[in-house]
Short mmCIF file of C-alpha atoms and ligand atoms in Angstrom, two decimals:
data_model
loop_
_atom_site.label_atom_id
_atom_site.label_comp_id
_atom_site.label_asym_id
_atom_site.label_seq_id
_atom_site.Cartn_x
_atom_site.Cartn_y
_atom_site.Cartn_z
CA UNK A 1 135.58 93.45 60.25
CA UNK A 2 139.14 92.68 59.16
CA UNK A 3 140.41 89.28 60.20
CA UNK A 4 143.96 90.64 60.32
CA UNK A 5 142.99 92.67 63.39
CA UNK A 6 144.42 91.14 66.59
CA UNK A 7 141.91 88.77 68.27
CA UNK A 8 141.58 90.94 71.39
CA UNK A 9 140.61 93.96 69.31
CA UNK A 10 138.16 91.92 67.28
CA UNK A 11 136.59 90.85 70.58
CA UNK A 12 136.18 94.43 71.80
CA UNK A 13 132.81 95.22 73.36
CA UNK A 14 131.44 98.42 71.85
CA UNK A 15 128.66 100.88 72.56
CA UNK A 16 126.38 102.36 69.90
CA UNK A 17 124.42 105.27 71.34
CA UNK A 18 122.93 106.68 68.12
CA UNK A 19 119.40 106.05 69.41
CA UNK A 20 119.97 108.19 72.49
CA UNK A 21 120.35 111.23 70.30
CA UNK A 22 117.71 113.74 69.20
CA UNK A 23 119.06 113.53 65.66
CA UNK A 24 117.79 109.94 65.44
CA UNK A 25 114.80 109.75 67.76
CA UNK A 26 113.48 113.28 67.86
CA UNK A 27 112.98 115.83 70.62
CA UNK A 28 112.98 113.32 73.49
CA UNK A 29 116.56 112.46 72.63
CA UNK A 30 119.77 114.19 73.66
CA UNK A 31 120.96 117.09 71.54
CA UNK A 32 124.52 116.88 70.21
CA UNK A 33 125.41 120.15 71.86
CA UNK A 34 124.17 118.98 75.28
CA UNK A 35 126.09 115.74 74.95
CA UNK A 36 129.34 117.50 73.96
CA UNK A 37 128.99 119.96 76.81
CA UNK A 38 128.29 117.27 79.39
CA UNK A 39 131.09 115.10 78.02
CA UNK A 40 133.48 117.99 78.58
CA UNK A 41 132.12 119.05 81.98
CA UNK A 42 131.84 115.61 83.57
CA UNK A 43 135.44 114.56 82.96
CA UNK A 44 136.15 114.99 86.68
CA UNK A 45 134.33 111.67 87.17
CA UNK A 46 137.15 109.89 85.34
CA UNK A 47 139.90 111.84 87.08
CA UNK A 48 138.40 111.24 90.52
CA UNK A 49 137.66 107.57 89.91
CA UNK A 50 141.24 107.06 88.67
CA UNK A 51 142.60 108.97 91.68
CA UNK A 52 140.61 106.78 94.09
CA UNK A 53 141.97 103.64 92.47
CA UNK A 54 143.83 102.48 95.59
CA UNK A 55 140.62 102.41 97.61
CA UNK A 56 138.68 100.74 94.77
CA UNK A 57 140.48 97.43 94.92
CA UNK A 58 137.83 95.81 92.70
CA UNK A 59 139.24 97.74 89.78
CA UNK A 60 142.67 96.10 89.92
CA UNK A 61 141.51 92.54 90.54
CA UNK A 62 142.54 91.69 86.97
CA UNK A 63 146.20 92.34 87.78
CA UNK A 64 146.83 91.82 91.49
CA UNK A 65 145.82 88.24 92.13
CA UNK A 66 148.89 86.32 90.97
CA UNK A 67 149.25 84.78 94.44
CA UNK A 68 145.50 84.06 94.71
CA UNK A 69 144.95 82.32 91.38
CA UNK A 70 147.06 79.22 92.16
CA UNK A 71 145.05 78.68 95.35
CA UNK A 72 141.74 79.14 93.48
CA UNK A 73 142.89 76.62 90.89
CA UNK A 74 144.12 74.16 93.52
CA UNK A 75 140.79 74.18 95.33
CA UNK A 76 138.88 74.03 92.03
CA UNK A 77 140.90 70.98 90.99
CA UNK A 78 140.22 69.28 94.31
CA UNK A 79 136.49 69.86 93.88
CA UNK A 80 136.48 68.73 90.25
CA UNK A 81 138.38 65.56 91.17
CA UNK A 82 136.45 64.63 94.28
CA UNK A 83 132.85 65.81 93.93
CA UNK A 84 129.91 65.38 91.55
CA UNK A 85 128.07 68.49 92.75
CA UNK A 86 129.17 71.98 93.79
CA UNK A 87 126.76 74.26 95.66
CA UNK A 88 127.30 77.94 96.39
CA UNK A 89 125.61 79.25 99.52
CA UNK A 90 125.50 83.05 99.32
CA UNK A 91 123.22 85.94 98.44
CA UNK A 92 123.31 89.33 96.69
CA UNK A 93 126.83 90.15 95.56
CA UNK A 94 127.93 86.73 96.77
CA UNK A 95 125.62 84.94 94.34
CA UNK A 96 124.59 87.04 91.36
CA UNK A 97 128.04 87.18 89.74
CA UNK A 98 128.64 83.41 89.93
CA UNK A 99 125.15 82.78 88.50
CA UNK A 100 125.65 85.31 85.68
CA UNK A 101 129.06 84.03 84.62
CA UNK A 102 128.05 80.37 84.72
CA UNK A 103 124.97 81.06 82.58
CA UNK A 104 127.01 83.21 80.19
CA UNK A 105 129.83 80.80 79.56
CA UNK A 106 128.61 77.26 80.01
CA UNK A 107 126.00 75.13 78.30
CA UNK A 108 122.50 76.44 79.03
CA UNK A 109 121.50 72.98 80.27
CA UNK A 110 124.82 72.40 82.02
CA UNK A 111 123.45 70.36 84.92
CA UNK A 112 121.52 68.07 82.59
CA UNK A 113 124.56 67.14 80.50
CA UNK A 114 126.12 63.73 81.09
CA UNK A 115 129.12 63.97 83.44
CA UNK A 116 131.59 63.15 80.62
CA UNK A 117 130.56 66.15 78.53
CA UNK A 118 129.89 68.60 81.34
CA UNK A 119 132.68 71.05 82.14
CA UNK A 120 132.74 70.12 85.84
CA UNK A 121 130.47 69.01 88.68
CA UNK A 122 126.79 69.94 88.70
CA UNK A 123 126.42 73.52 89.90
CA UNK A 124 123.76 75.16 92.07
CA UNK A 125 123.64 78.61 93.64
CA UNK A 126 121.30 78.69 96.62
CA UNK A 127 120.72 82.36 97.25
CA UNK A 128 117.13 82.39 98.46
CA UNK A 129 116.04 80.79 101.71
CA UNK A 130 112.67 79.53 100.63
CA UNK A 131 112.35 76.42 102.83
CA UNK A 132 111.03 74.41 99.92
CA UNK A 133 114.07 75.30 97.88
CA UNK A 134 116.44 73.97 100.54
CA UNK A 135 114.34 70.91 101.13
CA UNK A 136 114.14 70.18 97.39
CA UNK A 137 117.87 70.68 96.96
CA UNK A 138 118.57 68.15 99.69
CA UNK A 139 116.25 65.75 97.85
CA UNK A 140 118.30 65.83 94.67
CA UNK A 141 121.92 66.02 95.81
CA UNK A 142 124.05 63.28 97.31
CA UNK A 143 125.80 64.97 100.23
CA UNK A 144 128.59 62.39 100.16
CA UNK A 145 129.70 63.72 96.78
CA UNK A 146 128.81 67.40 97.17
CA UNK A 147 131.09 70.32 98.03
CA UNK A 148 129.69 73.60 99.34
CA UNK A 149 131.24 77.02 98.84
CA UNK A 150 129.94 79.34 101.55
CA UNK A 151 130.41 82.91 100.32
CA UNK A 152 129.84 85.86 102.61
CA UNK A 153 132.07 88.91 102.80
CA UNK A 154 130.63 89.97 106.14
CA UNK A 155 130.52 86.43 107.42
CA UNK A 156 127.28 87.20 109.20
CA UNK A 157 124.41 87.44 106.68
CA UNK A 158 121.47 85.60 108.25
CA UNK A 159 120.41 83.79 105.07
CA UNK A 160 123.84 82.35 104.38
CA UNK A 161 124.53 81.51 108.00
CA UNK A 162 121.18 79.68 108.30
CA UNK A 163 121.99 77.67 105.16
CA UNK A 164 125.43 76.86 106.55
CA UNK A 165 123.97 75.51 109.79
CA UNK A 166 121.52 73.33 107.87
CA UNK A 167 124.27 71.98 105.66
CA UNK A 168 126.67 71.30 108.54
CA UNK A 169 124.00 69.22 110.29
CA UNK A 170 123.12 67.40 107.08
CA UNK A 171 126.78 66.69 106.30
CA UNK A 172 127.41 65.38 109.81
CA UNK A 173 124.60 62.91 109.25
CA UNK A 174 125.83 61.94 105.82
CA UNK A 175 129.62 61.81 106.19
CA UNK A 176 130.33 62.07 109.90
CA UNK A 177 133.76 63.45 110.85
CA UNK A 178 134.54 64.30 107.24
CA UNK A 179 131.91 67.10 107.15
CA UNK A 180 134.34 70.04 107.27
CA UNK A 181 136.25 68.87 104.19
CA UNK A 182 133.07 69.38 102.13
CA UNK A 183 132.98 73.10 102.97
CA UNK A 184 135.03 75.84 101.30
CA UNK A 185 134.76 79.31 102.76
CA UNK A 186 135.07 82.63 100.91
CA UNK A 187 134.98 85.56 103.31
CA UNK A 188 136.79 88.55 104.78
CA UNK A 189 140.28 87.80 106.08
CA UNK A 190 139.52 89.07 109.58
CA UNK A 191 135.95 90.23 110.10
CA UNK A 192 132.84 88.14 110.73
CA UNK A 193 132.10 84.69 112.07
CA UNK A 194 132.95 82.62 109.04
CA UNK A 195 136.67 83.08 109.19
CA UNK A 196 136.71 81.71 112.75
CA UNK A 197 134.65 78.68 111.68
CA UNK A 198 136.96 78.06 108.73
CA UNK A 199 140.08 78.23 110.89
CA UNK A 200 138.64 76.15 113.70
CA UNK A 201 137.85 73.31 111.29
CA UNK A 202 140.79 73.66 108.90
CA UNK A 203 138.54 74.37 105.88
CA UNK A 204 139.89 75.53 102.53
CA UNK A 205 139.50 79.31 102.63
CA UNK A 206 139.64 82.12 100.10
CA UNK A 207 139.42 85.82 100.87
CA UNK A 208 137.34 88.76 99.68
CA UNK A 209 139.96 91.53 99.55
CA UNK A 210 139.48 94.87 101.34
CA UNK A 211 137.97 97.50 99.07
CA UNK A 212 135.91 94.92 97.18
CA UNK A 213 132.21 95.18 98.03
CA UNK A 214 129.78 92.34 97.36
CA UNK A 215 128.43 93.64 94.05
CA UNK A 216 131.95 94.43 92.79
CA UNK A 217 133.36 91.04 93.80
CA UNK A 218 132.79 88.79 90.78
CA UNK A 219 136.43 88.97 89.69
CA UNK A 220 137.85 87.99 93.10
CA UNK A 221 137.56 84.47 94.59
CA UNK A 222 133.80 85.04 95.08
CA UNK A 223 133.35 84.51 91.35
CA UNK A 224 136.62 82.93 90.35
CA UNK A 225 136.29 79.71 92.36
CA UNK A 226 132.78 78.77 91.12
CA UNK A 227 133.86 79.66 87.57
CA UNK A 228 137.06 77.60 87.80
CA UNK A 229 135.17 74.64 89.27
CA UNK A 230 132.86 74.75 86.24
CA UNK A 231 135.76 74.79 83.80
CA UNK A 232 135.59 78.49 82.88
CA UNK A 233 138.82 80.18 81.82
CA UNK A 234 139.23 82.60 84.72
CA UNK A 235 142.41 84.11 83.29
CA UNK A 236 140.53 85.12 80.12
CA UNK A 237 137.80 86.64 82.30
CA UNK A 238 140.40 88.76 84.11
CA UNK A 239 142.13 89.60 80.84
CA UNK A 240 138.84 90.94 79.46
CA UNK A 241 138.40 93.13 82.53
CA UNK A 242 141.97 94.42 82.13
CA UNK A 243 141.38 95.21 78.46
CA UNK A 244 138.23 97.22 79.25
CA UNK A 245 139.98 98.96 82.15
CA UNK A 246 142.77 100.00 79.76
CA UNK A 247 140.19 101.44 77.36
CA UNK A 248 138.80 103.53 80.20
CA UNK A 249 141.75 104.61 82.36
CA UNK A 250 142.90 108.21 82.17
CA UNK A 251 140.79 109.31 79.24
CA UNK A 252 137.33 110.36 78.27
CA UNK A 253 137.45 110.07 74.47
CA UNK A 254 136.90 106.46 73.46
CA UNK A 255 136.08 105.54 77.06
CA UNK A 256 132.86 103.49 76.75
CA UNK A 257 132.08 103.40 80.50
CA UNK A 258 132.39 107.17 80.71
CA UNK A 259 130.24 107.62 77.62
CA UNK A 260 127.55 105.42 79.20
CA UNK A 261 127.74 107.38 82.47
CA UNK A 262 127.36 110.76 80.73
CA UNK A 263 124.39 109.42 78.76
CA UNK A 264 122.81 108.04 81.95
CA UNK A 265 123.20 111.39 83.67
CA UNK A 266 121.61 113.25 80.76
CA UNK A 267 118.80 110.70 80.60
CA UNK A 268 118.09 111.09 84.32
CA UNK A 269 117.96 114.86 83.83
CA UNK A 270 115.33 114.26 81.16
CA UNK A 271 113.20 112.28 83.63
CA UNK A 272 114.31 108.76 82.74
CA UNK A 273 114.33 107.14 86.16
CA UNK A 274 114.22 103.59 84.83
CA UNK A 275 117.08 101.68 83.24
CA UNK A 276 115.99 98.60 81.31
CA UNK A 277 118.68 96.08 80.45
CA UNK A 278 117.68 93.72 77.68
CA UNK A 279 120.21 91.19 76.40
CA UNK A 280 119.34 89.32 73.22
CA UNK A 281 120.93 86.09 74.35
CA UNK A 282 119.81 83.55 76.92
CA UNK A 283 123.41 83.24 77.99
CA UNK A 284 123.24 86.84 79.28
CA UNK A 285 119.86 86.48 80.95
CA UNK A 286 121.29 86.47 84.48
CA UNK A 287 123.82 89.12 83.60
CA UNK A 288 120.79 91.41 83.74
CA UNK A 289 120.21 90.32 87.36
CA UNK A 290 123.85 91.06 88.21
CA UNK A 291 123.60 94.48 86.54
CA UNK A 292 120.33 95.26 88.34
CA UNK A 293 121.95 94.78 91.74
CA UNK A 294 125.04 96.77 90.77
CA UNK A 295 123.00 99.71 89.49
CA UNK A 296 120.30 99.69 92.18
CA UNK A 297 122.41 99.16 95.28
CA UNK A 298 125.20 101.46 94.17
CA UNK A 299 123.16 104.44 93.00
CA UNK A 300 119.95 104.28 95.03
CA UNK A 301 120.94 106.66 97.82
CA UNK A 302 119.01 109.00 100.10
CA UNK A 303 121.84 111.47 100.74
CA UNK A 304 124.80 112.76 98.80
CA UNK A 305 128.35 113.02 100.10
CA UNK A 306 127.60 116.46 101.56
CA UNK A 307 124.65 115.13 103.54
CA UNK A 308 121.99 116.68 101.28
CA UNK A 309 118.80 114.65 100.83
CA UNK A 310 118.83 113.58 97.17
CA UNK A 311 116.93 110.27 96.86
CA UNK A 312 118.70 109.50 93.62
CA UNK A 313 119.06 106.39 91.50
CA UNK A 314 117.55 104.79 88.44
CA UNK A 315 115.34 101.73 88.85
CA UNK A 316 116.81 98.80 86.92
CA UNK A 317 114.44 96.54 85.02
CA UNK A 318 115.52 93.17 83.66
CA UNK A 319 114.25 92.01 80.30
CA UNK A 320 115.25 89.33 77.81
CA UNK A 321 115.11 89.57 74.04
CA UNK A 322 113.09 88.26 72.31
CA UNK A 323 110.96 86.85 75.15
CA UNK A 324 110.04 90.23 76.59
CA UNK A 325 109.15 91.68 73.20
CA UNK A 326 105.97 89.73 73.83
CA UNK A 327 105.46 91.13 77.29
CA UNK A 328 107.16 94.50 77.89
CA UNK A 329 108.04 96.13 74.57
CA UNK A 330 104.54 97.58 74.20
CA UNK A 331 105.28 99.61 77.34
CA UNK A 332 108.72 100.59 76.04
CA UNK A 333 107.23 101.99 72.83
CA UNK A 334 103.84 103.28 73.94
CA UNK A 335 104.47 104.04 77.60
CA UNK A 336 105.88 107.06 79.40
CA UNK A 337 109.22 108.62 78.52
CA UNK A 338 110.72 107.55 81.82
CA UNK A 339 113.17 104.87 80.75
CA UNK A 340 116.33 104.13 78.80
CA UNK A 341 116.64 100.71 77.23
CA UNK A 342 120.08 99.15 76.99
CA UNK A 343 120.03 96.33 74.49
CA UNK A 344 122.91 93.87 74.53
CA UNK A 345 123.46 92.26 71.14
CA UNK A 346 125.76 89.38 70.22
CA UNK A 347 127.31 89.22 66.72
CA UNK A 348 128.24 85.54 66.74
CA UNK A 349 126.28 83.13 68.88
CA UNK A 350 127.99 79.92 69.96
CA UNK A 351 125.36 77.87 68.12
CA UNK A 352 124.01 78.23 64.61
CA UNK A 353 120.53 76.73 64.08
CA UNK A 354 119.00 76.49 60.60
CA UNK A 355 115.27 76.72 60.07
CA UNK A 356 114.42 73.78 57.80
CA UNK A 357 112.35 74.02 54.61
CA UNK A 358 109.17 72.51 56.04
CA UNK A 359 105.54 73.59 55.47
CA UNK A 360 106.70 75.63 52.47
CA UNK A 361 103.17 75.53 51.08
CA UNK A 362 102.05 78.02 53.77
CA UNK A 363 103.26 81.45 52.62
CA UNK A 364 102.87 83.00 56.09
CA UNK A 365 105.39 80.51 57.46
CA UNK A 366 107.48 79.89 54.34
CA UNK A 367 109.36 83.17 54.67
CA UNK A 368 111.20 81.60 57.61
CA UNK A 369 112.29 78.52 55.66
CA UNK A 370 116.01 78.32 54.93
CA UNK A 371 116.84 81.09 57.36
CA UNK A 372 118.41 80.59 60.80
CA UNK A 373 117.36 81.29 64.39
CA UNK A 374 120.46 83.51 64.47
CA UNK A 375 119.15 85.70 61.65
CA UNK A 376 115.69 85.78 63.21
CA UNK A 377 117.08 86.86 66.59
CA UNK A 378 119.28 89.54 64.98
CA UNK A 379 116.39 90.85 62.90
CA UNK A 380 114.14 91.01 65.93
CA UNK A 381 116.75 92.96 67.87
CA UNK A 382 117.10 95.40 64.99
CA UNK A 383 113.33 95.63 64.57
CA UNK A 384 112.80 96.30 68.28
CA UNK A 385 115.49 98.98 68.33
CA UNK A 386 113.73 100.51 65.33
CA UNK A 387 110.28 100.40 66.97
CA UNK A 388 111.54 101.84 70.27
CA UNK A 389 113.47 104.59 68.47
CA UNK A 390 110.56 105.41 66.17
CA UNK A 391 108.39 105.94 69.25
CA UNK A 392 110.95 108.48 70.47
CA UNK A 393 112.27 106.46 73.43
CA UNK A 394 115.97 106.54 74.24
CA UNK A 395 117.85 103.29 73.75
CA UNK A 396 121.37 102.14 73.11
CA UNK A 397 123.20 99.00 72.08
CA UNK A 398 126.10 97.28 73.78
CA UNK A 399 127.61 95.07 71.06
CA UNK A 400 129.41 91.87 71.99
CA UNK A 401 131.30 90.15 69.17
CA UNK A 402 130.83 86.83 71.01
CA UNK A 403 129.91 85.70 74.50
CA UNK A 404 133.22 84.32 75.76
CA UNK A 405 135.25 84.72 78.95
CA UNK A 406 137.20 87.67 77.50
CA UNK A 407 134.08 89.62 76.44
CA UNK A 408 132.21 88.81 79.66
CA UNK A 409 135.20 90.13 81.64
CA UNK A 410 134.93 93.33 79.59
CA UNK A 411 131.20 93.61 80.23
CA UNK A 412 131.71 93.28 83.99
CA UNK A 413 134.36 96.01 84.04
CA UNK A 414 132.34 98.23 81.66
CA UNK A 415 129.31 98.31 83.94
CA UNK A 416 131.33 98.48 87.16
CA UNK A 417 133.20 101.52 85.87
CA UNK A 418 130.04 103.15 84.53
CA UNK A 419 128.57 102.73 88.02
CA UNK A 420 131.65 104.19 89.71
CA UNK A 421 131.61 107.21 87.36
CA UNK A 422 127.90 107.67 88.05
CA UNK A 423 128.65 107.73 91.78
CA UNK A 424 130.97 110.68 91.12
CA UNK A 425 128.49 112.45 88.87
CA UNK A 426 125.69 112.08 91.42
CA UNK A 427 128.15 112.92 94.24
CA UNK A 428 127.09 109.88 96.24
CA UNK A 429 128.89 106.93 97.83
CA UNK A 430 128.33 104.18 95.27
CA UNK A 431 130.00 101.61 97.48
CA UNK A 432 127.87 101.54 100.60
CA UNK A 433 124.39 100.05 101.09
CA UNK A 434 122.77 101.53 104.23
CA UNK A 435 119.30 100.44 103.11
CA UNK A 436 120.40 96.80 102.84
CA UNK A 437 122.12 96.99 106.23
CA UNK A 438 118.91 98.38 107.77
CA UNK A 439 117.00 95.32 106.59
CA UNK A 440 119.75 92.96 107.77
CA UNK A 441 119.78 94.58 111.23
CA UNK A 442 115.99 94.41 111.48
CA UNK A 443 116.17 90.69 110.71
CA UNK A 444 118.81 90.17 113.41
CA UNK A 445 116.55 92.02 115.87
CA UNK A 446 113.47 89.99 114.98
CA UNK A 447 115.36 86.74 115.44
CA UNK A 448 116.76 87.84 118.82
CA UNK A 449 120.43 88.28 117.89
CA UNK A 450 122.54 89.63 120.77
CA UNK A 451 123.10 93.42 120.68
CA UNK A 452 119.97 94.26 118.68
CA UNK A 453 117.49 94.97 121.51
CA UNK A 454 117.05 98.66 120.63
CA UNK A 455 116.30 97.75 117.03
CA UNK A 456 113.75 95.21 118.21
CA UNK A 457 111.93 97.85 120.28
CA UNK A 458 111.99 100.19 117.28
CA UNK A 459 110.38 97.45 115.15
CA UNK A 460 107.71 96.72 117.74
CA UNK A 461 106.77 100.40 117.86
CA UNK A 462 106.58 100.54 114.06
CA UNK A 463 104.43 97.43 113.77
CA UNK A 464 101.97 98.64 116.45
CA UNK A 465 101.22 101.77 114.41
CA UNK A 466 100.29 99.77 111.28
CA UNK A 467 97.65 97.56 112.92
CA UNK A 468 94.73 99.91 112.27
CA UNK A 469 95.38 99.83 108.50
CA UNK A 470 94.84 96.08 108.16
CA UNK A 471 91.73 94.53 106.65
O1 PA5 B 501 126.58 94.09 97.40
C1 PA5 B 501 126.45 93.89 98.60
O2 PA5 B 501 127.24 94.37 99.42
C2 PA5 B 501 125.35 93.00 99.14
O3 PA5 B 501 124.44 92.65 98.16
C3 PA5 B 501 125.95 91.74 99.72
O4 PA5 B 501 126.68 91.08 98.73
C4 PA5 B 501 124.89 90.81 100.28
O5 PA5 B 501 124.11 91.48 101.21
C5 PA5 B 501 125.54 89.60 100.94
O6 PA5 B 501 126.47 90.01 101.88
P1 PA5 B 501 127.61 89.06 102.41
O7 PA5 B 501 128.49 88.70 101.26
O8 PA5 B 501 128.33 89.86 103.44
O9 PA5 B 501 126.95 87.85 102.99
#
């Protein structure tokens, strides 16, 4: 690729969908004519998504936060100056983005680096409420030098609230009256309990804007504060999202998110109800977790917008290249034709590791000598694409020139927009999560929260009817 090309264009994330097509993988693939027809007929998804832009505030986060960024940076600086450890308490959309971006853009052993070479304080995201996990965390952190970012859009999620209560008590023991200064709240401006707590105790507070649901919130303070605390260039992240948004707005041709959505729709019509995401880079390992939530929670819906029962959605599966070549790829080549595999490849890895000329006397090993882990990884990606394609299974490649803040911002916007277009194509609300709410409400009922008595009775009736099926 020409070096005279502007840097932003050289860093463009691209999609290669050759191996989705019948021409390359045979009859299980998509015929050119079907793709062209669908591409033409589905363009309303772009028009409608663009038209709904004002309600989809997540889409403009790259350009509307000029008053928010200084506050994010101020709080991040305070944390970086005053604390050795930074812990996020949050779950789902309030955790997966921060985890993914940290893993993508910082050292893979970030917490183990010496403080002088680390990009910021040690970083933990406590999403699960396994009691051992909390207990073990408290064993290793020094509360006197730890800041906690409590992230909950609703300000009421049981898991996060329980963690908050535990941490408040622990902080009171450790630092006495200073406890509230160790807590930073990210929540809705008005709704929920957290905002009241934050105000009552004068805590630093950032807001999840209206129109930004949990799984679409990585580019608002939910993700920006943890990233800034860990020394990540949040402006480059937003710039990447803006660049991808520009590639997608108001057009279908050359719009990678739209292309992905049309391919997904055609794949679903061919019976592919599973979407495997398989990055070939450890730095993108948790990006697959972020994507899985986005795809599953947004598209897994029982009814469409007209109230018809549809039970739609594609089950996301997370995999990692090359690790899962040795665990799942047999299924992807030999198994049923029920999945699409999205590989994510990286042209230039941040590190370059040579394979030394050792044991050259053993021919079965010597072929590796003098090569690099980079070349081995690239070859294995190519070889796996080849094997999957040869077996007639649909797959595509998202190509990242590098993993940097600009390309990660693009990747976030690419998949968010693909998901929004899919919502239009499936005629469902991609931004609600009634199934998640049902589980949250059942938890409130079981734990005796006020106002959930009817739900509790409903649960008791349901559990009585399952007793005779136990062994
Ligand atoms: O995407 C979503 O809306 C959910 O996964 C939420 O992020 C998750 O349930 C946590 O909710 P909250 O941020 O309100 O605590």
